[in-house]
Amino acid sequence: HCVHAESSAPLTEQEQELEWIRNDESKVAEVLTMVLQCSHARAIYPLHEDAKRAIWEFASGCVNFVLLTIDLQKETVNVEYEGSVQLHYEMKQRVPQNVPSYALYWFDGSTHMFVCLCPSSSSVWECMVYSTFQHGFTECVHDLGIEFDIRMEVDDPEELSAEALESEVSSRLVKPVVAQPKFKHLISPNHQPRTTPS
């Protein structure tokens, strides 16, 4: 008779979800430990040379859009796309729908935008890494000559539609209206008050 090796029963859907949560929790703990170790330094994975070059191109105005992702295995920040988009809605078409990313966009050639996109389908670990490292990343980009006028953190690519971007820019950069002081009617020094005949 053939002897069949014992195999573990397949995990139920609920058991699989618990396993994923346990894995994510351990990875989150790793990120928190890393952040604590980097508390006196910038918490960010190193930029790949291609990413640095793309950011330089962006800073110099050669391109108006750069998309970057973090390689969680190699622990580096890589460039996924660099180029120029002609219309604002093209930005939403360029960003990945299911994985996190950082986007640099030069809105109308005058406003530097930074977007941290973490879709709801991303794992807890991915969102934790991108959210935690975005400050260190923007600081590194600042050293390369870019000062962001607007920073956004979104979880849905739909929030990067042309209308949404225009609304974000107008609401963030609109100058407050300064109320003009109301002056009373100036009276000439030689003015004689009217007298009522008695």
PDB file of N, CA and C in Angstrom, residues 35-117:
ATOM      1  N   VAL A  35      12.760  53.324  12.281  1.00  0.00           N
ATOM      2  CA  VAL A  35      12.523  54.757  12.466  1.00  0.00           C
ATOM      3  C   VAL A  35      13.147  55.237  13.764  1.00  0.00           C
ATOM      4  N   LEU A  36      13.000  54.440  14.831  1.00  0.00           N
ATOM      5  CA  LEU A  36      13.598  54.811  16.114  1.00  0.00           C
ATOM      6  C   LEU A  36      15.114  54.872  16.007  1.00  0.00           C
ATOM      7  N   GLN A  37      15.706  53.958  15.251  1.00  0.00           N
ATOM      8  CA  GLN A  37      17.146  53.955  15.075  1.00  0.00           C
ATOM      9  C   GLN A  37      17.597  55.168  14.262  1.00  0.00           C
ATOM     10  N   CYS A  38      16.674  55.668  13.405  1.00  0.00           N
ATOM     11  CA  CYS A  38      17.017  56.809  12.545  1.00  0.00           C
ATOM     12  C   CYS A  38      16.466  58.112  13.107  1.00  0.00           C
ATOM     13  N   SER A  39      16.101  58.120  14.377  1.00  0.00           N
ATOM     14  CA  SER A  39      15.448  59.296  14.954  1.00  0.00           C
ATOM     15  C   SER A  39      16.320  60.539  14.889  1.00  0.00           C
ATOM     16  N   HIS A  40      17.632  60.353  14.860  1.00  0.00           N
ATOM     17  CA  HIS A  40      18.533  61.502  14.795  1.00  0.00           C
ATOM     18  C   HIS A  40      19.037  61.724  13.371  1.00  0.00           C
ATOM     19  N   ALA A  41      18.478  60.995  12.442  1.00  0.00           N
ATOM     20  CA  ALA A  41      18.864  61.138  11.037  1.00  0.00           C
ATOM     21  C   ALA A  41      17.593  61.109  10.201  1.00  0.00           C
ATOM     22  N   ARG A  42      17.740  61.182   8.900  1.00  0.00           N
ATOM     23  CA  ARG A  42      16.590  61.133   8.021  1.00  0.00           C
ATOM     24  C   ARG A  42      16.175  59.687   7.795  1.00  0.00           C
ATOM     25  N   ALA A  43      14.926  59.405   8.071  1.00  0.00           N
ATOM     26  CA  ALA A  43      14.415  58.056   7.868  1.00  0.00           C
ATOM     27  C   ALA A  43      13.989  57.915   6.412  1.00  0.00           C
ATOM     28  N   ILE A  44      14.838  57.328   5.598  1.00  0.00           N
ATOM     29  CA  ILE A  44      14.536  57.146   4.183  1.00  0.00           C
ATOM     30  C   ILE A  44      15.510  56.135   3.599  1.00  0.00           C
ATOM     31  N   TYR A  45      15.008  55.321   2.683  1.00  0.00           N
ATOM     32  CA  TYR A  45      15.893  54.421   1.966  1.00  0.00           C
ATOM     33  C   TYR A  45      16.693  55.249   0.965  1.00  0.00           C
ATOM     34  N   PRO A  46      17.887  54.792   0.588  1.00  0.00           N
ATOM     35  CA  PRO A  46      18.700  55.568  -0.360  1.00  0.00           C
ATOM     36  C   PRO A  46      18.057  55.664  -1.740  1.00  0.00           C
ATOM     37  N   LEU A  47      18.292  56.792  -2.407  1.00  0.00           N
ATOM     38  CA  LEU A  47      17.783  57.003  -3.761  1.00  0.00           C
ATOM     39  C   LEU A  47      18.686  56.291  -4.752  1.00  0.00           C
ATOM     40  N   HIS A  48      18.083  55.546  -5.664  1.00  0.00           N
ATOM     41  CA  HIS A  48      18.848  54.928  -6.749  1.00  0.00           C
ATOM     42  C   HIS A  48      19.392  56.045  -7.633  1.00  0.00           C
ATOM     43  N   GLU A  49      20.498  55.789  -8.300  1.00  0.00           N
ATOM     44  CA  GLU A  49      21.114  56.826  -9.143  1.00  0.00           C
ATOM     45  C   GLU A  49      20.158  57.324 -10.217  1.00  0.00           C
ATOM     46  N   ASP A  50      19.350  56.425 -10.792  1.00  0.00           N
ATOM     47  CA  ASP A  50      18.371  56.848 -11.793  1.00  0.00           C
ATOM     48  C   ASP A  50      17.314  57.761 -11.175  1.00  0.00           C
ATOM     49  N   ALA A  51      16.969  57.503  -9.917  1.00  0.00           N
ATOM     50  CA  ALA A  51      15.995  58.356  -9.228  1.00  0.00           C
ATOM     51  C   ALA A  51      16.577  59.746  -9.011  1.00  0.00           C
ATOM     52  N   LYS A  52      17.846  59.812  -8.610  1.00  0.00           N
ATOM     53  CA  LYS A  52      18.495  61.113  -8.424  1.00  0.00           C
ATOM     54  C   LYS A  52      18.530  61.888  -9.735  1.00  0.00           C
ATOM     55  N   ARG A  53      18.878  61.192 -10.820  1.00  0.00           N
ATOM     56  CA  ARG A  53      18.945  61.864 -12.121  1.00  0.00           C
ATOM     57  C   ARG A  53      17.573  62.389 -12.528  1.00  0.00           C
ATOM     58  N   ALA A  54      16.523  61.588 -12.299  1.00  0.00           N
ATOM     59  CA  ALA A  54      15.168  62.012 -12.663  1.00  0.00           C
ATOM     60  C   ALA A  54      14.747  63.248 -11.862  1.00  0.00           C
ATOM     61  N   ILE A  55      15.114  63.273 -10.586  1.00  0.00           N
ATOM     62  CA  ILE A  55      14.769  64.418  -9.741  1.00  0.00           C
ATOM     63  C   ILE A  55      15.518  65.658 -10.193  1.00  0.00           C
ATOM     64  N   TRP A  56      16.780  65.490 -10.607  1.00  0.00           N
ATOM     65  CA  TRP A  56      17.546  66.619 -11.154  1.00  0.00           C
ATOM     66  C   TRP A  56      16.876  67.151 -12.418  1.00  0.00           C
ATOM     67  N   GLU A  57      16.404  66.236 -13.265  1.00  0.00           N
ATOM     68  CA  GLU A  57      15.710  66.643 -14.483  1.00  0.00           C
ATOM     69  C   GLU A  57      14.449  67.429 -14.140  1.00  0.00           C
ATOM     70  N   PHE A  58      13.762  66.984 -13.116  1.00  0.00           N
ATOM     71  CA  PHE A  58      12.549  67.670 -12.663  1.00  0.00           C
ATOM     72  C   PHE A  58      12.886  69.061 -12.128  1.00  0.00           C
ATOM     73  N   ALA A  59      13.935  69.140 -11.323  1.00  0.00           N
ATOM     74  CA  ALA A  59      14.338  70.421 -10.731  1.00  0.00           C
ATOM     75  C   ALA A  59      14.756  71.423 -11.793  1.00  0.00           C
ATOM     76  N   SER A  60      15.366  70.936 -12.859  1.00  0.00           N
ATOM     77  CA  SER A  60      15.845  71.832 -13.921  1.00  0.00           C
ATOM     78  C   SER A  60      14.750  72.203 -14.909  1.00  0.00           C
ATOM     79  N   GLY A  61      13.568  71.597 -14.781  1.00  0.00           N
ATOM     80  CA  GLY A  61      12.465  71.928 -15.668  1.00  0.00           C
ATOM     81  C   GLY A  61      12.436  71.137 -16.955  1.00  0.00           C
ATOM     82  N   CYS A  62      13.295  70.129 -17.079  1.00  0.00           N
ATOM     83  CA  CYS A  62      13.309  69.313 -18.300  1.00  0.00           C
ATOM     84  C   CYS A  62      12.081  68.403 -18.375  1.00  0.00           C
ATOM     85  N   VAL A  63      11.578  67.970 -17.240  1.00  0.00           N
ATOM     86  CA  VAL A  63      10.353  67.166 -17.174  1.00  0.00           C
ATOM     87  C   VAL A  63       9.465  67.764 -16.091  1.00  0.00           C
ATOM     88  N   ASN A  64       8.170  67.501 -16.176  1.00  0.00           N
ATOM     89  CA  ASN A  64       7.271  68.061 -15.157  1.00  0.00           C
ATOM     90  C   ASN A  64       6.584  66.994 -14.308  1.00  0.00           C
ATOM     91  N   PHE A  65       6.994  65.725 -14.514  1.00  0.00           N
ATOM     92  CA  PHE A  65       6.373  64.658 -13.735  1.00  0.00           C
ATOM     93  C   PHE A  65       7.367  63.521 -13.513  1.00  0.00           C
ATOM     94  N   VAL A  66       7.491  63.113 -12.249  1.00  0.00           N
ATOM     95  CA  VAL A  66       8.362  61.988 -11.887  1.00  0.00           C
ATOM     96  C   VAL A  66       7.599  61.096 -10.928  1.00  0.00           C
ATOM     97  N   LEU A  67       7.623  59.797 -11.201  1.00  0.00           N
ATOM     98  CA  LEU A  67       6.956  58.812 -10.361  1.00  0.00           C
ATOM     99  C   LEU A  67       8.009  57.872  -9.772  1.00  0.00           C
ATOM    100  N   LEU A  68       7.967  57.700  -8.455  1.00  0.00           N
ATOM    101  CA  LEU A  68       8.947  56.860  -7.781  1.00  0.00           C
ATOM    102  C   LEU A  68       8.253  55.838  -6.877  1.00  0.00           C
ATOM    103  N   THR A  69       8.899  54.689  -6.714  1.00  0.00           N
ATOM    104  CA  THR A  69       8.406  53.657  -5.818  1.00  0.00           C
ATOM    105  C   THR A  69       9.551  53.156  -4.951  1.00  0.00           C
ATOM    106  N   ILE A  70       9.191  52.515  -3.852  1.00  0.00           N
ATOM    107  CA  ILE A  70      10.184  51.957  -2.945  1.00  0.00           C
ATOM    108  C   ILE A  70      10.275  50.455  -3.160  1.00  0.00           C
ATOM    109  N   ASP A  71      11.466  49.975  -3.444  1.00  0.00           N
ATOM    110  CA  ASP A  71      11.702  48.543  -3.530  1.00  0.00           C
ATOM    111  C   ASP A  71      11.905  48.042  -2.105  1.00  0.00           C
ATOM    112  N   LEU A  72      10.896  47.375  -1.559  1.00  0.00           N
ATOM    113  CA  LEU A  72      10.940  46.959  -0.165  1.00  0.00           C
ATOM    114  C   LEU A  72      11.927  45.825   0.084  1.00  0.00           C
ATOM    115  N   GLN A  73      12.285  45.103  -0.963  1.00  0.00           N
ATOM    116  CA  GLN A  73      13.251  44.021  -0.806  1.00  0.00           C
ATOM    117  C   GLN A  73      14.679  44.565  -0.820  1.00  0.00           C
ATOM    118  N   LYS A  74      14.961  45.437  -1.787  1.00  0.00           N
ATOM    119  CA  LYS A  74      16.304  46.018  -1.898  1.00  0.00           C
ATOM    120  C   LYS A  74      16.466  47.281  -1.062  1.00  0.00           C
ATOM    121  N   GLU A  75      15.345  47.784  -0.548  1.00  0.00           N
ATOM    122  CA  GLU A  75      15.345  48.973   0.298  1.00  0.00           C
ATOM    123  C   GLU A  75      15.982  50.174  -0.412  1.00  0.00           C
ATOM    124  N   THR A  76      15.462  50.457  -1.599  1.00  0.00           N
ATOM    125  CA  THR A  76      15.908  51.614  -2.370  1.00  0.00           C
ATOM    126  C   THR A  76      14.685  52.313  -2.963  1.00  0.00           C
ATOM    127  N   VAL A  77      14.862  53.592  -3.277  1.00  0.00           N
ATOM    128  CA  VAL A  77      13.815  54.368  -3.947  1.00  0.00           C
ATOM    129  C   VAL A  77      14.161  54.417  -5.431  1.00  0.00           C
ATOM    130  N   ASN A  78      13.251  53.917  -6.262  1.00  0.00           N
ATOM    131  CA  ASN A  78      13.506  53.808  -7.698  1.00  0.00           C
ATOM    132  C   ASN A  78      12.551  54.685  -8.498  1.00  0.00           C
ATOM    133  N   VAL A  79      12.997  55.089  -9.685  1.00  0.00           N
ATOM    134  CA  VAL A  79      12.138  55.871 -10.564  1.00  0.00           C
ATOM    135  C   VAL A  79      11.360  54.909 -11.459  1.00  0.00           C
ATOM    136  N   GLU A  80      10.056  55.144 -11.554  1.00  0.00           N
ATOM    137  CA  GLU A  80       9.195  54.324 -12.404  1.00  0.00           C
ATOM    138  C   GLU A  80       8.876  55.037 -13.708  1.00  0.00           C
ATOM    139  N   TYR A  81       8.821  56.358 -13.636  1.00  0.00           N
ATOM    140  CA  TYR A  81       8.518  57.139 -14.843  1.00  0.00           C
ATOM    141  C   TYR A  81       9.029  58.553 -14.671  1.00  0.00           C
ATOM    142  N   GLU A  82       9.549  59.103 -15.740  1.00  0.00           N
ATOM    143  CA  GLU A  82       9.899  60.523 -15.780  1.00  0.00           C
ATOM    144  C   GLU A  82       9.557  61.046 -17.164  1.00  0.00           C
ATOM    145  N   GLY A  83       8.950  62.194 -17.194  1.00  0.00           N
ATOM    146  CA  GLY A  83       8.564  62.761 -18.476  1.00  0.00           C
ATOM    147  C   GLY A  83       7.714  63.989 -18.258  1.00  0.00           C
ATOM    148  N   SER A  84       7.083  64.426 -19.317  1.00  0.00           N
ATOM    149  CA  SER A  84       6.234  65.614 -19.236  1.00  0.00           C
ATOM    150  C   SER A  84       4.820  65.247 -19.651  1.00  0.00           C
ATOM    151  N   VAL A  85       3.884  65.606 -18.823  1.00  0.00           N
ATOM    152  CA  VAL A  85       2.477  65.406 -19.150  1.00  0.00           C
ATOM    153  C   VAL A  85       1.912  66.737 -19.612  1.00  0.00           C
ATOM    154  N   GLN A  86       1.083  66.683 -20.631  1.00  0.00           N
ATOM    155  CA  GLN A  86       0.565  67.911 -21.227  1.00  0.00           C
ATOM    156  C   GLN A  86      -0.687  68.419 -20.514  1.00  0.00           C
ATOM    157  N   LEU A  87      -1.475  67.482 -19.991  1.00  0.00           N
ATOM    158  CA  LEU A  87      -2.728  67.850 -19.328  1.00  0.00           C
ATOM    159  C   LEU A  87      -2.750  67.243 -17.927  1.00  0.00           C
ATOM    160  N   HIS A  88      -3.423  67.910 -16.997  1.00  0.00           N
ATOM    161  CA  HIS A  88      -3.408  67.482 -15.606  1.00  0.00           C
ATOM    162  C   HIS A  88      -3.970  66.073 -15.406  1.00  0.00           C
ATOM    163  N   TYR A  89      -4.972  65.698 -16.200  1.00  0.00           N
ATOM    164  CA  TYR A  89      -5.598  64.388 -15.981  1.00  0.00           C
ATOM    165  C   TYR A  89      -4.651  63.236 -16.305  1.00  0.00           C
ATOM    166  N   GLU A  90      -3.580  63.520 -17.073  1.00  0.00           N
ATOM    167  CA  GLU A  90      -2.627  62.468 -17.422  1.00  0.00           C
ATOM    168  C   GLU A  90      -1.878  61.959 -16.195  1.00  0.00           C
ATOM    169  N   MET A  91      -1.783  62.787 -15.168  1.00  0.00           N
ATOM    170  CA  MET A  91      -1.083  62.366 -13.955  1.00  0.00           C
ATOM    171  C   MET A  91      -1.789  61.159 -13.335  1.00  0.00           C
ATOM    172  N   LYS A  92      -3.115  61.214 -13.249  1.00  0.00           N
ATOM    173  CA  LYS A  92      -3.878  60.108 -12.671  1.00  0.00           C
ATOM    174  C   LYS A  92      -3.688  58.835 -13.489  1.00  0.00           C
ATOM    175  N   GLN A  93      -3.525  58.973 -14.794  1.00  0.00           N
ATOM    176  CA  GLN A  93      -3.349  57.811 -15.660  1.00  0.00           C
ATOM    177  C   GLN A  93      -1.976  57.171 -15.488  1.00  0.00           C
ATOM    178  N   ARG A  94      -1.016  57.950 -15.033  1.00  0.00           N
ATOM    179  CA  ARG A  94       0.354  57.456 -14.892  1.00  0.00           C
ATOM    180  C   ARG A  94       0.607  56.726 -13.578  1.00  0.00           C
ATOM    181  N   VAL A  95      -0.095  57.108 -12.523  1.00  0.00           N
ATOM    182  CA  VAL A  95       0.194  56.516 -11.217  1.00  0.00           C
ATOM    183  C   VAL A  95      -0.361  55.095 -11.151  1.00  0.00           C
ATOM    184  N   PRO A  96       0.320  54.178 -10.465  1.00  0.00           N
ATOM    185  CA  PRO A  96      -0.190  52.812 -10.329  1.00  0.00           C
ATOM    186  C   PRO A  96      -1.449  52.790  -9.475  1.00  0.00           C
ATOM    187  N   GLN A  97      -2.358  51.894  -9.810  1.00  0.00           N
ATOM    188  CA  GLN A  97      -3.653  51.849  -9.126  1.00  0.00           C
ATOM    189  C   GLN A  97      -3.641  51.012  -7.853  1.00  0.00           C
ATOM    190  N   ASN A  98      -2.695  50.071  -7.753  1.00  0.00           N
ATOM    191  CA  ASN A  98      -2.747  49.105  -6.659  1.00  0.00           C
ATOM    192  C   ASN A  98      -1.526  49.085  -5.753  1.00  0.00           C
ATOM    193  N   VAL A  99      -0.517  49.885  -6.058  1.00  0.00           N
ATOM    194  CA  VAL A  99       0.682  49.898  -5.213  1.00  0.00           C
ATOM    195  C   VAL A  99       1.015  51.346  -4.858  1.00  0.00           C
ATOM    196  N   PRO A 100       1.643  51.566  -3.709  1.00  0.00           N
ATOM    197  CA  PRO A 100       1.990  52.934  -3.296  1.00  0.00           C
ATOM    198  C   PRO A 100       3.048  53.549  -4.195  1.00  0.00           C
ATOM    199  N   SER A 101       3.116  54.863  -4.180  1.00  0.00           N
ATOM    200  CA  SER A 101       4.129  55.568  -4.970  1.00  0.00           C
ATOM    201  C   SER A 101       4.258  57.000  -4.472  1.00  0.00           C
ATOM    202  N   TYR A 102       5.370  57.626  -4.857  1.00  0.00           N
ATOM    203  CA  TYR A 102       5.580  59.055  -4.651  1.00  0.00           C
ATOM    204  C   TYR A 102       5.531  59.711  -6.025  1.00  0.00           C
ATOM    205  N   ALA A 103       4.881  60.845  -6.115  1.00  0.00           N
ATOM    206  CA  ALA A 103       4.800  61.566  -7.386  1.00  0.00           C
ATOM    207  C   ALA A 103       5.240  63.011  -7.195  1.00  0.00           C
ATOM    208  N   LEU A 104       6.053  63.482  -8.125  1.00  0.00           N
ATOM    209  CA  LEU A 104       6.461  64.885  -8.162  1.00  0.00           C
ATOM    210  C   LEU A 104       5.832  65.495  -9.408  1.00  0.00           C
ATOM    211  N   TYR A 105       5.113  66.583  -9.233  1.00  0.00           N
ATOM    212  CA  TYR A 105       4.420  67.190 -10.360  1.00  0.00           C
ATOM    213  C   TYR A 105       4.586  68.694 -10.328  1.00  0.00           C
ATOM    214  N   TRP A 106       4.928  69.246 -11.485  1.00  0.00           N
ATOM    215  CA  TRP A 106       5.100  70.679 -11.631  1.00  0.00           C
ATOM    216  C   TRP A 106       3.815  71.227 -12.233  1.00  0.00           C
ATOM    217  N   PHE A 107       2.909  71.640 -11.390  1.00  0.00           N
ATOM    218  CA  PHE A 107       1.581  72.088 -11.818  1.00  0.00           C
ATOM    219  C   PHE A 107       1.679  73.445 -12.502  1.00  0.00           C
ATOM    220  N   ASP A 108       1.271  73.489 -13.766  1.00  0.00           N
ATOM    221  CA  ASP A 108       1.257  74.729 -14.554  1.00  0.00           C
ATOM    222  C   ASP A 108       2.619  75.430 -14.594  1.00  0.00           C
ATOM    223  N   GLY A 109       3.683  74.666 -14.398  1.00  0.00           N
ATOM    224  CA  GLY A 109       5.025  75.240 -14.508  1.00  0.00           C
ATOM    225  C   GLY A 109       5.406  76.196 -13.405  1.00  0.00           C
ATOM    226  N   SER A 110       4.576  76.262 -12.353  1.00  0.00           N
ATOM    227  CA  SER A 110       4.885  77.236 -11.297  1.00  0.00           C
ATOM    228  C   SER A 110       4.718  76.678  -9.884  1.00  0.00           C
ATOM    229  N   THR A 111       4.009  75.568  -9.742  1.00  0.00           N
ATOM    230  CA  THR A 111       3.716  75.023  -8.422  1.00  0.00           C
ATOM    231  C   THR A 111       4.257  73.606  -8.294  1.00  0.00           C
ATOM    232  N   HIS A 112       5.187  73.408  -7.384  1.00  0.00           N
ATOM    233  CA  HIS A 112       5.742  72.068  -7.148  1.00  0.00           C
ATOM    234  C   HIS A 112       4.820  71.294  -6.218  1.00  0.00           C
ATOM    235  N   MET A 113       4.367  70.129  -6.667  1.00  0.00           N
ATOM    236  CA  MET A 113       3.491  69.291  -5.870  1.00  0.00           C
ATOM    237  C   MET A 113       4.174  67.970  -5.538  1.00  0.00           C
ATOM    238  N   PHE A 114       3.980  67.514  -4.302  1.00  0.00           N
ATOM    239  CA  PHE A 114       4.439  66.185  -3.893  1.00  0.00           C
ATOM    240  C   PHE A 114       3.221  65.388  -3.461  1.00  0.00           C
ATOM    241  N   VAL A 115       3.088  64.175  -3.990  1.00  0.00           N
ATOM    242  CA  VAL A 115       1.946  63.333  -3.657  1.00  0.00           C
ATOM    243  C   VAL A 115       2.445  61.982  -3.158  1.00  0.00           C
ATOM    244  N   CYS A 116       1.943  61.578  -2.009  1.00  0.00           N
ATOM    245  CA  CYS A 116       2.185  60.231  -1.486  1.00  0.00           C
ATOM    246  C   CYS A 116       0.887  59.469  -1.668  1.00  0.00           C
ATOM    247  N   LEU A 117       0.910  58.496  -2.582  1.00  0.00           N
ATOM    248  CA  LEU A 117      -0.292  57.719  -2.882  1.00  0.00           C
ATOM    249  C   LEU A 117      -0.178  56.329  -2.262  1.00  0.00           C
TER     250      LEU A 117
END
